[in-house]
Amino acid sequence: MAAASGDLTRSSDLRITELTAGNWPLFERLLGPGGLQGGCWCAWFRMTSGEFRTTGPDGHKAHVRDEVRAGKPLGLLGILDEEPVAWVAVSPRVDNPRLATSRVAALPDDDPTDVWSVTCFYVHRRARGRGLAAAMLRAATRHAFDRGARIVEGYPVDARKKRPAGDLYHGTIEMFAAAGFDLTARRDTVRALMRIPAR
């Protein structure tokens, strides 16, 4: 199916498009009034720990909204039947300051310029079980390469290890591997740094 104007891809009936100031209301609708995960609003990686702790949910939302209005890339929305059902956060690594202090995401010995990070997934409960997270990951990878990324990386969890459902927002090692990502480093027993280079 051909992509609609302004959309990145369609997977079956799923329409995937970049989050912009124009479609911000869809992001608000998907995350709901609480902004998920105690009011995160997908600001966790985009703020330092001190900033995140002191601003609270309203500040998290305002931070993300201001970045979207400034034209910064934050991620992609998945839409079914005109309703937002999925989200993947993908943006330049340098725009995610919390990664600089993450043991799992610590950089190999190379320049982080032109590295993009896939940090978060969310699929609404009404659309789960359809493989939408995998479709969002593929779209996020293409999007990053189209925007000049040299490498795309993620920090997924090992789904073979028993983890709370809330931890799966990183995605799974198996899903990243199926999308062509290679294991770069395994710094703990649960999560990994995985990367795919531009080809």
C-alpha positions as a LaTeX table, in Angstrom:
\begin{tabular}{lrrr}
\hline
Residue & $x$ (\AA) & $y$ (\AA) & $z$ (\AA) \\
\hline
Met1 & 0.00 & 0.00 & 0.00 \\
Ala2 & 1.42 & 3.37 & $-0.93$ \\
Ala3 & 2.28 & 5.76 & 1.84 \\
Ala4 & 0.03 & 8.74 & 2.26 \\
Ser5 & 1.49 & 12.21 & 1.90 \\
Gly6 & 3.69 & 13.00 & 4.90 \\
Asp7 & 3.62 & 9.43 & 6.18 \\
Leu8 & 6.70 & 7.25 & 6.41 \\
Thr9 & 5.20 & 3.87 & 5.79 \\
Arg10 & 2.11 & 1.71 & 5.98 \\
Ser11 & 2.19 & $-1.81$ & 7.39 \\
Ser12 & $-1.11$ & $-3.49$ & 6.51 \\
Asp13 & $-3.59$ & $-0.94$ & 7.89 \\
Leu14 & $-1.05$ & 0.74 & 10.17 \\
Arg15 & $-0.05$ & 4.25 & 9.15 \\
Ile16 & 3.24 & 5.45 & 10.64 \\
Thr17 & 4.11 & 9.12 & 10.68 \\
Glu18 & 6.55 & 11.43 & 12.45 \\
Leu19 & 5.39 & 13.29 & 15.55 \\
Thr20 & 5.07 & 16.98 & 14.70 \\
Ala21 & 3.45 & 20.05 & 16.23 \\
Gly22 & 0.55 & 19.48 & 13.84 \\
Asn23 & $-0.28$ & 15.99 & 15.09 \\
Trp24 & 0.66 & 16.56 & 18.74 \\
Pro25 & $-2.99$ & 15.99 & 19.81 \\
Leu26 & $-2.67$ & 12.38 & 18.63 \\
Phe27 & 0.33 & 11.89 & 20.90 \\
Glu28 & $-1.63$ & 13.34 & 23.82 \\
Arg29 & $-4.54$ & 11.03 & 23.06 \\
Leu30 & $-2.31$ & 7.95 & 22.88 \\
Leu31 & $-0.44$ & 8.63 & 26.12 \\
Gly32 & $-3.60$ & 9.68 & 27.93 \\
Pro33 & $-4.03$ & 12.30 & 30.64 \\
Gly34 & $-1.37$ & 10.70 & 32.85 \\
Gly35 & 1.35 & 10.56 & 30.21 \\
Leu36 & 2.19 & 6.90 & 31.01 \\
Gln37 & 4.69 & 5.56 & 33.58 \\
Gly38 & 3.88 & 8.06 & 36.30 \\
Gly39 & 3.72 & 11.06 & 33.98 \\
Cys40 & 6.84 & 10.39 & 31.93 \\
Trp41 & 5.51 & 11.80 & 28.63 \\
Cys42 & 8.55 & 10.12 & 27.03 \\
Ala43 & 10.82 & 12.72 & 28.62 \\
Trp44 & 12.87 & 10.24 & 30.68 \\
Phe45 & 15.79 & 10.03 & 28.26 \\
Arg46 & 15.45 & 13.61 & 27.03 \\
Met47 & 16.13 & 15.20 & 30.43 \\
Thr48 & 18.86 & 14.78 & 33.03 \\
Ser49 & 17.85 & 12.89 & 36.15 \\
Gly50 & 17.78 & 16.15 & 38.13 \\
Glu51 & 15.58 & 17.91 & 35.58 \\
Phe52 & 13.20 & 14.99 & 35.38 \\
Arg53 & 12.92 & 14.69 & 39.15 \\
Thr54 & 12.25 & 18.37 & 39.82 \\
Thr55 & 9.86 & 19.23 & 36.99 \\
Gly56 & 7.13 & 16.63 & 37.52 \\
Pro57 & 4.61 & 15.34 & 34.96 \\
Asp58 & 3.48 & 18.79 & 33.77 \\
Gly59 & 7.09 & 19.81 & 33.24 \\
His60 & 7.86 & 16.57 & 31.40 \\
Lys61 & 4.97 & 17.16 & 29.03 \\
Ala62 & 5.92 & 20.80 & 28.48 \\
His63 & 9.54 & 19.84 & 27.75 \\
Val64 & 8.56 & 17.31 & 25.11 \\
Arg65 & 5.94 & 19.63 & 23.60 \\
Asp66 & 8.46 & 22.47 & 23.35 \\
Glu67 & 10.95 & 20.21 & 21.60 \\
Val68 & 8.32 & 19.09 & 19.11 \\
Arg69 & 7.34 & 22.70 & 18.45 \\
Ala70 & 11.03 & 23.51 & 17.88 \\
Gly71 & 11.11 & 20.87 & 15.15 \\
Lys72 & 13.31 & 18.37 & 16.97 \\
Pro73 & 12.83 & 14.73 & 16.01 \\
Leu74 & 11.32 & 12.71 & 18.85 \\
Gly75 & 9.65 & 9.71 & 17.33 \\
Leu76 & 6.90 & 8.13 & 15.27 \\
Leu77 & 3.20 & 7.54 & 15.80 \\
Gly78 & 1.36 & 4.44 & 14.58 \\
Ile79 & $-2.26$ & 5.06 & 13.57 \\
Leu80 & $-5.05$ & 2.56 & 12.89 \\
Asp81 & $-8.47$ & 3.68 & 11.71 \\
Glu82 & $-7.46$ & 7.28 & 12.45 \\
Glu83 & $-6.74$ & 6.43 & 16.07 \\
Pro84 & $-3.20$ & 6.54 & 17.55 \\
Val85 & $-2.24$ & 3.08 & 18.79 \\
Ala86 & 1.58 & 2.95 & 18.87 \\
Trp87 & 4.64 & 5.06 & 19.59 \\
Val88 & 8.37 & 4.63 & 19.15 \\
Ala89 & 10.88 & 7.21 & 20.38 \\
Val90 & 13.75 & 7.63 & 17.91 \\
Ser91 & 16.06 & 10.64 & 17.78 \\
Pro92 & 19.74 & 11.62 & 17.73 \\
Arg93 & 21.57 & 10.13 & 20.69 \\
Val94 & 22.91 & 13.56 & 21.64 \\
Asp95 & 19.32 & 14.73 & 22.28 \\
Asn96 & 18.96 & 12.12 & 25.04 \\
Pro97 & 21.23 & 13.30 & 27.86 \\
Arg98 & 20.33 & 10.49 & 30.25 \\
Leu99 & 22.07 & 8.01 & 27.92 \\
Ala100 & 25.39 & 9.64 & 28.77 \\
Thr101 & 25.16 & 8.26 & 32.31 \\
Ser102 & 23.64 & 4.87 & 31.46 \\
Arg103 & 25.82 & 1.83 & 32.03 \\
Val104 & 23.86 & $-0.20$ & 29.49 \\
Ala105 & 24.05 & 2.55 & 26.84 \\
Ala106 & 27.69 & 3.51 & 27.40 \\
Leu107 & 29.29 & 4.24 & 24.05 \\
Pro108 & 31.82 & 2.03 & 22.35 \\
Asp109 & 35.00 & 3.82 & 21.31 \\
Asp110 & 33.55 & 5.89 & 18.51 \\
Asp111 & 32.11 & 9.32 & 17.87 \\
Pro112 & 28.42 & 9.59 & 18.88 \\
Thr113 & 27.74 & 12.06 & 16.08 \\
Asp114 & 25.20 & 10.64 & 13.63 \\
Val115 & 24.14 & 7.90 & 16.04 \\
Trp116 & 20.38 & 7.74 & 16.61 \\
Ser117 & 18.73 & 6.00 & 19.55 \\
Val118 & 15.53 & 3.97 & 19.77 \\
Thr119 & 14.67 & 4.41 & 23.42 \\
Cys120 & 11.01 & 3.60 & 23.98 \\
Phe121 & 7.99 & 1.73 & 22.61 \\
Tyr122 & 4.34 & 1.88 & 23.54 \\
Val123 & 1.44 & $-0.02$ & 21.97 \\
His124 & $-2.05$ & 0.61 & 23.28 \\
Arg125 & $-3.68$ & $-2.47$ & 24.78 \\
Arg126 & $-6.38$ & $-2.51$ & 22.10 \\
Ala127 & $-3.74$ & $-3.05$ & 19.39 \\
Arg128 & $-1.34$ & $-5.47$ & 21.07 \\
Gly129 & $-0.56$ & $-8.90$ & 19.67 \\
Arg130 & $-0.36$ & $-7.68$ & 16.06 \\
Gly131 & 3.39 & $-7.17$ & 15.76 \\
Leu132 & 3.07 & $-3.40$ & 15.79 \\
Ala133 & 6.18 & $-2.84$ & 17.92 \\
Ala134 & 8.28 & $-4.68$ & 15.32 \\
Ala135 & 6.73 & $-2.58$ & 12.55 \\
Met136 & 7.46 & 0.59 & 14.51 \\
Leu137 & 11.10 & $-0.47$ & 14.99 \\
Arg138 & 11.57 & $-1.07$ & 11.27 \\
Ala139 & 10.02 & 2.31 & 10.48 \\
Ala140 & 12.13 & 4.05 & 13.13 \\
Thr141 & 15.31 & 2.57 & 11.67 \\
Arg142 & 14.44 & 3.70 & 8.14 \\
His143 & 13.46 & 7.12 & 9.44 \\
Ala144 & 16.78 & 7.58 & 11.24 \\
Phe145 & 18.80 & 6.56 & 8.19 \\
Asp146 & 16.72 & 8.88 & 5.99 \\
Arg147 & 17.59 & 11.70 & 8.40 \\
Gly148 & 21.33 & 11.03 & 8.13 \\
Ala149 & 22.02 & 8.52 & 10.89 \\
Arg150 & 25.23 & 6.53 & 10.47 \\
Ile151 & 24.23 & 4.06 & 13.18 \\
Val152 & 20.92 & 3.30 & 14.92 \\
Glu153 & 21.03 & 1.72 & 18.36 \\
Gly154 & 18.66 & 0.43 & 21.01 \\
Tyr155 & 18.82 & $-0.88$ & 24.57 \\
Pro156 & 16.40 & $-3.83$ & 24.63 \\
Val157 & 15.67 & $-6.39$ & 27.31 \\
Asp158 & 16.13 & $-10.15$ & 27.15 \\
Ala159 & 12.57 & $-11.45$ & 26.98 \\
Arg160 & 13.75 & $-14.88$ & 28.15 \\
Lys161 & 14.42 & $-13.37$ & 31.56 \\
Lys162 & 11.33 & $-12.85$ & 33.65 \\
Arg163 & 10.72 & $-9.11$ & 33.77 \\
Pro164 & 7.81 & $-6.88$ & 34.79 \\
Ala165 & 5.69 & $-5.94$ & 31.78 \\
Gly166 & 6.61 & $-2.30$ & 32.37 \\
Asp167 & 10.25 & $-3.02$ & 31.51 \\
Leu168 & 9.37 & $-4.05$ & 27.97 \\
Tyr169 & 9.14 & $-0.42$ & 26.86 \\
His170 & 12.78 & $-0.81$ & 25.78 \\
Gly171 & 11.79 & $-3.50$ & 23.27 \\
Thr172 & 13.25 & $-7.00$ & 23.27 \\
Ile173 & 16.60 & $-8.33$ & 22.11 \\
Glu174 & 14.77 & $-10.81$ & 19.90 \\
Met175 & 12.79 & $-8.07$ & 18.16 \\
Phe176 & 15.89 & $-5.96$ & 17.52 \\
Ala177 & 17.80 & $-8.98$ & 16.22 \\
Ala178 & 14.96 & $-9.81$ & 13.81 \\
Ala179 & 15.19 & $-6.22$ & 12.52 \\
Gly180 & 18.88 & $-6.67$ & 11.70 \\
Phe181 & 20.48 & $-5.17$ & 14.81 \\
Asp182 & 23.69 & $-6.74$ & 16.09 \\
Leu183 & 24.59 & $-7.28$ & 19.73 \\
Thr184 & 27.28 & $-4.70$ & 20.52 \\
Ala185 & 27.61 & $-5.10$ & 24.30 \\
Arg186 & 25.92 & $-7.02$ & 27.09 \\
Arg187 & 26.62 & $-5.09$ & 30.27 \\
Asp188 & 24.14 & $-6.80$ & 32.55 \\
Thr189 & 22.08 & $-9.97$ & 32.52 \\
Val190 & 18.88 & $-8.34$ & 31.28 \\
Arg191 & 19.59 & $-5.52$ & 28.80 \\
Ala192 & 21.91 & $-5.07$ & 25.84 \\
Leu193 & 23.28 & $-2.41$ & 23.55 \\
Met194 & 22.38 & $-3.31$ & 19.96 \\
Arg195 & 23.30 & $-1.45$ & 16.78 \\
Ile196 & 22.70 & $-1.48$ & 13.06 \\
Pro197 & 24.86 & 0.53 & 10.62 \\
Ala198 & 23.62 & 2.39 & 7.57 \\
Arg199 & 24.03 & 0.28 & 4.46 \\
\hline
\end{tabular}
